């Protein structure tokens, strides 16, 4: 009988091709047209787990189903609650993809597809690690509960409601959230902080109807001009948010943590050139780029629908214009307070002649999260990642948000290991999203080692 590690080694191609099957399903949770695809992805994951002889439940919600499975055959051993999401982001602009987003393609060591890194190719490493044990040893070193959701990318509240009402059932000694990434190729990372998020849409209405811009230009209010004024009244050129009270609760990271960031091999010039690809980085002076991404809040505009955007010109003063935006929050900002302060600020700076409607996206929000590095669980994760990648795992934070993590921390009351195998250039949410397959396999190895180290941990 091979060992689990040997099994994973000889089944590399199999794990890759199974992941590829899942990646072919366009499970975009933010687009209503993909309802059936989402359900297909949920069923695919459920079937895959059933093929491992696990009891699986497809938990229906008013949104998309949760997939829940468990293996509890190690009484007395710690229990790990694993999380992932089978939904993905939209693919547009689709013409910028080198190969079609739902026809997974390997180039070099990279597998390209929407969802390869976020998050199918990450949570599948946990499932693959489980299979490697179950098909060899017939058992796992720890108990595992798995909760895979289908609306992370649309900020769905369904999983949060489930976690709150089933805290007992989800009881665990550690949580594993495979939805973050590596610091750099070959350098594994444990994410000790995630930013929170609130999102809103502004809809500005000026004149009762679109107007000829020659006839009425100079007297009729222009909602785009108004929106531009509102936006620049929310954040200044130095990246400082101009909302009264916005920074009141912000706490800086512990010195030990930010000192650690200064030792990370971060090359600002390469970051600017290769990852951002602009001519300069923006943001608050006095904070390093890593601090600005990980430990400072921000406000970003995502799009401004409205007006005339067709070919050629149309001389019109549009009646309406919109802006979709979000704010990323850091400890200890509170989403509801920030939303209130934002709305008051918008009302206070809305120029005369226009009306603004502030649509808050309830549900689509998350509080910031910070995780203590001082727990036996994090130490076990550090060792597992270090051994699997042959290089010490570093402590980082992430600028992105994974809404369920705060609920895990509060309700499951177990330390959360937030990590993953995707690289900084994995192009999450962008064209040519990809996963490095070497890192994928090392990720499977890291999860197997985590099982062992957790089993040996007093939690
Ligand atoms: N996996 C990402 C978040 C992430 C990105 C964590 C990079 C660590 C490193 C997650 O799928 C995501 O995109 N979350 C959304 C949440 C939002 C839609 C509520 C985000 O951050 O925009
Ligand atoms: Mn994700
Ligand atoms: Mn995402």
XYZ file of C-alpha atoms and ligand atoms in Angstrom:
483
model
C 0.000 0.000 0.000
C 1.495 3.405 -0.981
C 1.687 6.190 1.594
C -0.637 9.186 1.161
C 2.315 11.235 -0.093
C 3.208 8.561 -2.647
C -0.430 8.366 -3.732
C -0.511 12.131 -4.308
C 2.721 11.830 -6.296
C 1.459 9.134 -8.634
C -1.955 10.802 -9.047
C -0.791 14.249 -10.046
C -2.317 14.055 -13.519
C -5.559 12.754 -12.116
C -5.892 15.633 -9.653
C -5.079 18.101 -12.435
C -7.666 16.656 -14.776
C -10.350 16.559 -12.089
C -9.685 20.211 -11.327
C -9.910 20.906 -15.044
C -13.378 19.324 -15.141
C -14.562 21.610 -12.371
C -12.998 24.632 -14.083
C -15.059 23.968 -17.212
C -18.219 24.905 -15.319
C -18.840 28.676 -15.626
C -20.141 29.123 -12.078
C -20.299 32.931 -12.025
C -22.332 33.838 -8.961
C -22.726 37.516 -9.736
C -24.578 36.929 -13.031
C -28.168 35.625 -12.787
C -27.819 33.922 -16.200
C -25.416 31.430 -14.658
C -27.821 30.025 -12.071
C -27.757 26.564 -13.572
C -23.981 26.565 -13.894
C -23.603 27.403 -10.226
C -25.840 24.499 -9.312
C -23.857 22.240 -11.632
C -20.649 23.235 -9.860
C -22.252 22.539 -6.471
C -23.327 19.106 -7.686
C -19.905 18.423 -9.146
C -18.246 19.127 -5.780
C -20.877 17.083 -3.919
C -20.461 14.134 -6.290
C -16.706 14.309 -6.013
C -16.929 14.095 -2.235
C -19.454 11.251 -2.466
C -16.987 9.359 -4.642
C -14.716 9.460 -1.586
C -17.484 7.749 0.416
C -18.097 10.806 2.530
C -21.588 11.708 3.686
C -22.397 14.867 1.725
C -25.207 17.342 2.055
C -26.239 19.907 -0.481
C -27.674 22.571 1.771
C -30.231 24.674 -0.039
C -30.446 28.341 0.830
C -32.385 31.185 -0.728
C -29.156 31.810 -2.619
C -26.822 29.147 -3.934
C -26.331 25.818 -2.168
C -23.654 25.076 0.385
C -21.820 21.795 0.062
C -21.149 20.173 3.413
C -19.232 16.957 4.031
C -17.456 15.460 6.993
C -15.135 12.675 8.028
C -15.233 12.177 11.778
C -13.442 8.875 12.151
C -10.692 10.050 14.497
C -12.340 10.442 17.900
C -10.084 12.312 20.276
C -8.106 13.908 17.447
C -8.587 17.598 16.582
C -11.208 18.652 14.057
C -10.411 20.863 11.098
C -13.123 22.916 9.398
C -12.137 23.532 5.763
C -13.596 26.278 3.607
C -13.586 27.166 -0.070
C -15.891 28.659 -2.706
C -16.956 27.065 -5.966
C -18.268 30.290 -7.510
C -16.112 32.539 -9.660
C -15.992 36.115 -10.900
C -17.269 37.261 -14.311
C -14.804 36.974 -17.202
C -15.096 40.265 -19.032
C -13.221 41.735 -20.815
C -13.269 38.278 -22.397
C -11.282 39.312 -25.483
C -8.216 39.890 -23.297
C -7.965 36.205 -22.385
C -5.248 34.277 -24.230
C -7.429 31.151 -24.117
C -11.161 31.010 -23.323
C -11.797 31.320 -19.559
C -13.798 28.105 -19.275
C -11.585 25.999 -21.527
C -8.731 25.353 -19.116
C -5.350 25.439 -20.867
C -1.856 24.641 -19.628
C 1.006 26.883 -20.763
C 4.353 26.200 -19.151
C 3.602 25.145 -15.593
C 0.485 27.309 -15.375
C -3.130 26.247 -15.693
C -5.224 29.113 -17.089
C -8.958 29.348 -16.387
C -11.404 31.495 -14.452
C -11.431 30.018 -10.959
C -8.053 28.277 -11.298
C -6.670 30.291 -8.390
C -9.850 31.802 -6.937
C -10.881 29.421 -5.610
C -11.403 26.016 -7.221
C -7.717 25.168 -7.601
C -7.149 26.017 -3.948
C -9.924 24.228 -2.072
C -9.458 21.195 -4.315
C -6.025 20.714 -2.730
C -7.722 20.064 0.606
C -10.062 17.548 -0.995
C -7.189 15.920 -2.889
C -5.194 15.617 0.333
C -8.190 13.920 1.952
C -8.497 11.511 -0.957
C -4.808 10.632 -0.734
C -5.298 9.570 2.890
C -8.645 7.875 2.509
C -7.531 5.777 -0.478
C -4.340 4.611 1.211
C -4.534 4.655 5.003
C -8.328 4.502 4.857
C -8.436 7.263 7.429
C -7.351 10.822 8.142
C -5.055 11.934 10.986
C -7.680 14.512 12.033
C -11.432 14.899 11.720
C -12.450 17.116 8.838
C -15.601 19.125 8.206
C -15.859 20.776 4.824
C -18.007 23.751 3.945
C -17.828 24.927 0.340
C -19.997 27.887 -0.661
C -21.250 29.247 -3.960
C -21.658 32.948 -3.429
C -18.446 34.284 -1.966
C -17.882 36.505 -4.989
C -21.334 37.999 -4.669
C -20.887 38.558 -0.943
C -23.772 36.224 -0.206
C -25.079 36.224 3.324
C -26.318 32.634 3.176
C -23.217 30.971 4.516
C -23.024 33.529 7.321
C -26.572 32.705 8.386
C -25.729 29.001 8.242
C -22.560 29.353 10.288
C -24.413 31.426 12.890
C -27.243 28.954 13.257
C -25.106 25.797 13.078
C -22.130 26.774 15.179
C -22.459 23.548 17.160
C -22.395 21.336 14.148
C -19.396 23.190 12.744
C -17.465 22.988 15.991
C -13.770 22.577 15.235
C -10.338 23.122 16.714
C -8.998 24.909 13.664
C -10.379 26.395 10.449
C -8.569 26.249 7.122
C -9.513 28.912 4.608
C -7.765 28.182 1.324
C -8.647 31.462 -0.327
C -5.507 33.594 -0.019
C -2.096 33.011 -1.575
C 1.695 32.774 -1.569
C 3.919 35.794 -0.953
C 6.055 35.004 -4.018
C 6.945 31.928 -6.081
C 8.297 29.372 -3.634
C 7.517 31.508 -0.561
C 4.433 30.238 1.275
C 2.476 32.669 3.404
C 0.019 32.640 6.264
C -2.430 35.525 6.063
C -2.970 37.120 9.478
C -5.318 39.852 8.331
C -7.977 40.481 5.732
C -9.502 43.819 4.967
C -13.238 44.228 5.383
C -15.458 45.732 2.727
C -18.610 47.768 2.240
C -20.032 48.534 -1.174
C -22.433 51.154 -2.408
C -23.883 52.598 -5.566
C -24.564 56.254 -6.090
C -27.181 57.338 -8.547
C -27.192 61.018 -9.370
C -30.078 62.623 -11.231
C -29.922 66.140 -12.625
C -32.395 67.303 -15.255
C -35.696 65.504 -15.714
C -34.526 64.241 -19.138
C -31.420 64.152 -21.314
C -30.822 67.608 -22.763
C -29.069 69.108 -25.793
C -25.672 70.135 -24.420
C -25.468 73.217 -26.616
C -28.879 74.563 -25.805
C -28.689 73.824 -22.074
C -24.931 73.677 -21.414
C -24.134 76.330 -18.822
C -27.435 76.113 -16.973
C -28.416 72.459 -16.569
C -26.607 70.436 -13.875
C -24.454 67.614 -15.192
C -24.648 64.472 -13.023
C -21.157 63.323 -14.085
C -19.654 66.611 -12.985
C -21.562 66.239 -9.726
C -20.314 62.690 -9.269
C -16.749 63.777 -9.966
C -17.077 66.410 -7.260
C -18.568 63.897 -4.858
C -15.822 61.373 -5.520
C -13.016 63.866 -5.056
C -14.770 64.959 -1.879
C -14.519 61.410 -0.572
C -10.799 60.828 -1.099
C -7.985 63.297 -1.739
C -4.950 63.095 -4.002
C -2.890 61.518 -1.234
C -5.348 58.681 -0.765
C -6.717 60.131 2.456
C -10.413 59.428 2.960
C -12.297 62.661 3.627
C -15.227 61.128 5.487
C -15.501 62.575 9.015
C -14.922 59.875 11.632
C -13.638 57.390 9.057
C -10.313 56.763 10.803
C -11.604 56.970 14.371
C -11.412 53.267 15.097
C -8.419 52.382 12.920
C -5.681 50.612 14.855
C -2.177 50.097 13.505
C -0.852 46.548 13.268
C 1.364 45.394 16.151
C 4.920 46.673 15.645
C 6.192 43.113 15.539
C 3.989 42.403 12.562
C 4.815 45.502 10.528
C 8.516 45.083 11.345
C 8.220 41.620 9.814
C 6.767 43.117 6.626
C 9.870 45.289 6.243
C 11.962 42.120 6.056
C 9.860 40.553 3.293
C 11.549 40.410 -0.108
C 9.303 43.089 -1.624
C 10.719 44.904 -4.643
C 8.670 48.048 -5.143
C 9.968 48.758 -8.647
C 9.217 45.222 -9.840
C 5.813 45.362 -8.169
C 4.994 48.612 -9.967
C 6.193 47.284 -13.308
C 5.035 43.652 -13.270
C 1.966 43.531 -11.071
C 0.432 46.987 -11.288
C 1.814 48.046 -14.657
C 1.265 51.783 -14.174
C 3.745 54.656 -14.020
C 3.428 55.292 -10.281
C 1.910 53.881 -7.135
C -0.648 56.034 -5.395
C -1.780 56.292 -1.811
C -0.895 57.716 1.537
C 2.604 59.089 1.994
C 4.237 57.782 5.152
C 2.970 54.249 4.659
C 4.780 51.601 2.635
C 2.895 49.927 -0.223
C 2.437 46.755 1.854
C 1.045 48.817 4.721
C -1.285 50.639 2.321
C -2.608 47.361 0.935
C -2.779 45.391 4.171
C -3.324 47.766 7.049
C -4.834 50.968 5.680
C -8.408 51.457 4.510
C -9.222 52.694 1.025
C -12.086 53.779 -1.213
C -12.229 52.725 -4.859
C -14.595 53.483 -7.717
C -15.329 50.430 -9.867
C -17.390 51.880 -12.658
C -19.576 54.785 -13.639
C -22.557 53.648 -15.653
C -24.668 56.172 -17.490
C -24.587 58.822 -20.179
C -23.510 58.286 -23.721
C -20.764 55.697 -24.269
C -21.487 54.588 -27.855
C -19.277 55.158 -30.876
C -18.879 58.698 -32.167
C -20.230 61.640 -30.267
C -23.594 62.673 -28.953
C -23.842 66.147 -27.530
C -26.009 65.511 -24.541
C -26.264 66.395 -20.882
C -27.367 63.088 -19.386
C -30.117 63.133 -16.854
C -28.563 60.388 -14.713
C -25.159 58.998 -13.849
C -24.071 56.337 -11.438
C -20.966 55.211 -9.606
C -20.304 51.807 -8.116
C -17.759 51.910 -5.333
C -16.449 50.138 -2.286
C -14.398 50.848 0.773
C -11.889 48.383 2.203
C -11.781 48.457 5.964
C -9.143 47.586 8.515
C -9.270 46.721 12.192
C -11.346 47.959 14.050
C -13.588 49.770 11.588
C -17.232 48.709 11.602
C -19.026 48.264 8.286
C -22.365 49.734 9.413
C -20.784 52.808 11.010
C -18.621 53.411 7.951
C -21.654 53.134 5.694
C -23.513 55.728 7.780
C -20.559 58.102 7.784
C -20.159 57.631 4.034
C -23.823 58.405 3.356
C -23.712 61.577 5.477
C -20.577 62.753 3.713
C -22.094 62.117 0.276
C -25.201 64.111 1.210
C -23.087 66.927 2.612
C -21.023 67.350 -0.563
C -23.652 66.751 -3.215
C -23.737 69.920 -5.317
C -26.973 71.770 -5.831
C -29.242 70.958 -8.722
C -28.834 67.182 -8.496
C -30.357 64.473 -6.351
C -28.322 61.561 -5.111
C -29.650 58.170 -4.242
C -27.342 56.031 -2.126
C -27.952 52.342 -2.654
C -26.247 50.307 0.010
C -25.629 46.756 -0.889
C -26.771 45.020 2.242
C -25.168 41.637 2.644
C -22.295 42.548 0.383
C -20.054 43.512 3.219
C -17.537 42.108 5.620
C -15.788 43.275 8.751
C -11.989 43.349 8.815
C -10.208 40.381 10.354
C -6.955 40.021 12.250
C -5.591 36.697 13.409
C -3.075 36.113 16.172
C 0.112 34.331 15.133
C 0.404 32.964 18.636
C -1.569 29.760 18.597
C -0.463 26.142 18.274
C -2.675 25.918 15.184
C -0.792 28.680 13.370
C 2.490 27.113 14.448
C 1.343 23.787 12.981
C 0.431 25.564 9.731
C 3.780 27.321 9.626
C 5.611 24.020 9.957
C 3.413 22.288 7.373
C 3.897 25.008 4.775
C 7.584 25.345 5.509
C 8.192 21.637 5.028
C 6.065 21.299 1.894
C 7.653 24.255 0.107
C 11.155 23.872 1.538
C 11.083 27.472 2.653
C 9.854 29.139 5.803
C 6.308 30.469 5.645
C 6.031 34.243 6.097
C 3.280 36.168 7.874
C 1.395 38.552 5.629
C -1.994 40.186 5.415
C -4.243 40.488 2.374
C -5.954 43.538 0.976
C -8.890 41.437 -0.192
C -11.830 40.170 1.820
C -13.248 36.746 2.581
C -16.485 37.590 4.374
C -16.972 34.296 6.220
C -13.652 34.445 8.097
C -14.976 36.829 10.745
C -17.935 34.519 11.348
C -15.609 31.542 11.704
C -13.509 33.436 14.219
C -16.576 34.526 16.197
C -18.863 31.539 15.953
C -16.614 28.533 15.521
C -14.227 30.143 17.990
C -11.212 28.348 16.611
C -8.025 29.798 15.123
C -8.341 30.371 11.382
C -5.513 29.458 9.034
C -5.921 31.675 5.976
C -3.554 30.597 3.226
C -3.359 29.335 -0.345
C -1.075 28.496 -3.237
C -1.914 31.176 -5.780
C 0.883 33.522 -6.837
C 0.826 37.313 -6.880
C 0.483 37.202 -10.678
C -2.390 34.693 -10.610
C -4.604 37.476 -12.049
C -7.523 36.957 -9.692
C -10.684 38.577 -11.086
C -8.757 39.491 -14.267
C -8.142 37.971 -17.708
C -5.723 35.026 -17.777
C -6.354 33.919 -14.202
C -3.962 31.073 -13.543
C -2.602 28.565 -11.074
C 0.944 27.283 -11.049
C 0.617 23.497 -11.033
C 3.860 22.941 -9.122
C 2.442 25.091 -6.343
C -0.879 23.236 -6.591
C 0.843 19.927 -5.904
C 2.987 21.367 -3.152
C -0.241 22.768 -1.730
C -1.678 19.251 -1.558
C 1.507 18.232 0.253
C 1.167 21.149 2.639
C -2.399 20.158 3.556
C -1.282 16.561 4.178
C 1.445 17.800 6.507
C -1.018 20.100 8.192
C -3.217 17.089 9.000
C -0.234 15.417 10.653
C 0.939 18.462 12.579
C -2.550 19.276 13.786
C -3.011 15.703 14.917
C 0.076 16.136 17.076
C -1.093 19.493 18.440
C -2.772 20.126 21.761
C -5.520 22.506 20.706
N -10.076 35.183 -2.539
C -10.549 36.520 -2.654
C -10.034 37.452 -1.568
C -8.534 37.503 -1.485
C -7.802 37.988 -2.544
C -7.876 37.067 -0.356
C -6.425 38.008 -2.476
C -6.513 37.105 -0.283
C -5.781 37.559 -1.343
C -12.070 36.483 -2.613
O -12.599 35.523 -3.514
C -12.621 37.789 -3.073
O -12.373 38.172 -4.180
N -13.402 38.434 -2.229
C -14.140 39.603 -2.600
C -15.259 39.739 -1.599
C -16.342 40.695 -1.970
C -16.975 40.386 -3.295
C -17.387 40.716 -0.873
C -13.220 40.811 -2.595
O -12.261 40.870 -1.816
O -13.447 41.703 -3.414
Mn -11.673 33.725 -3.300
Mn -12.446 36.445 -5.529
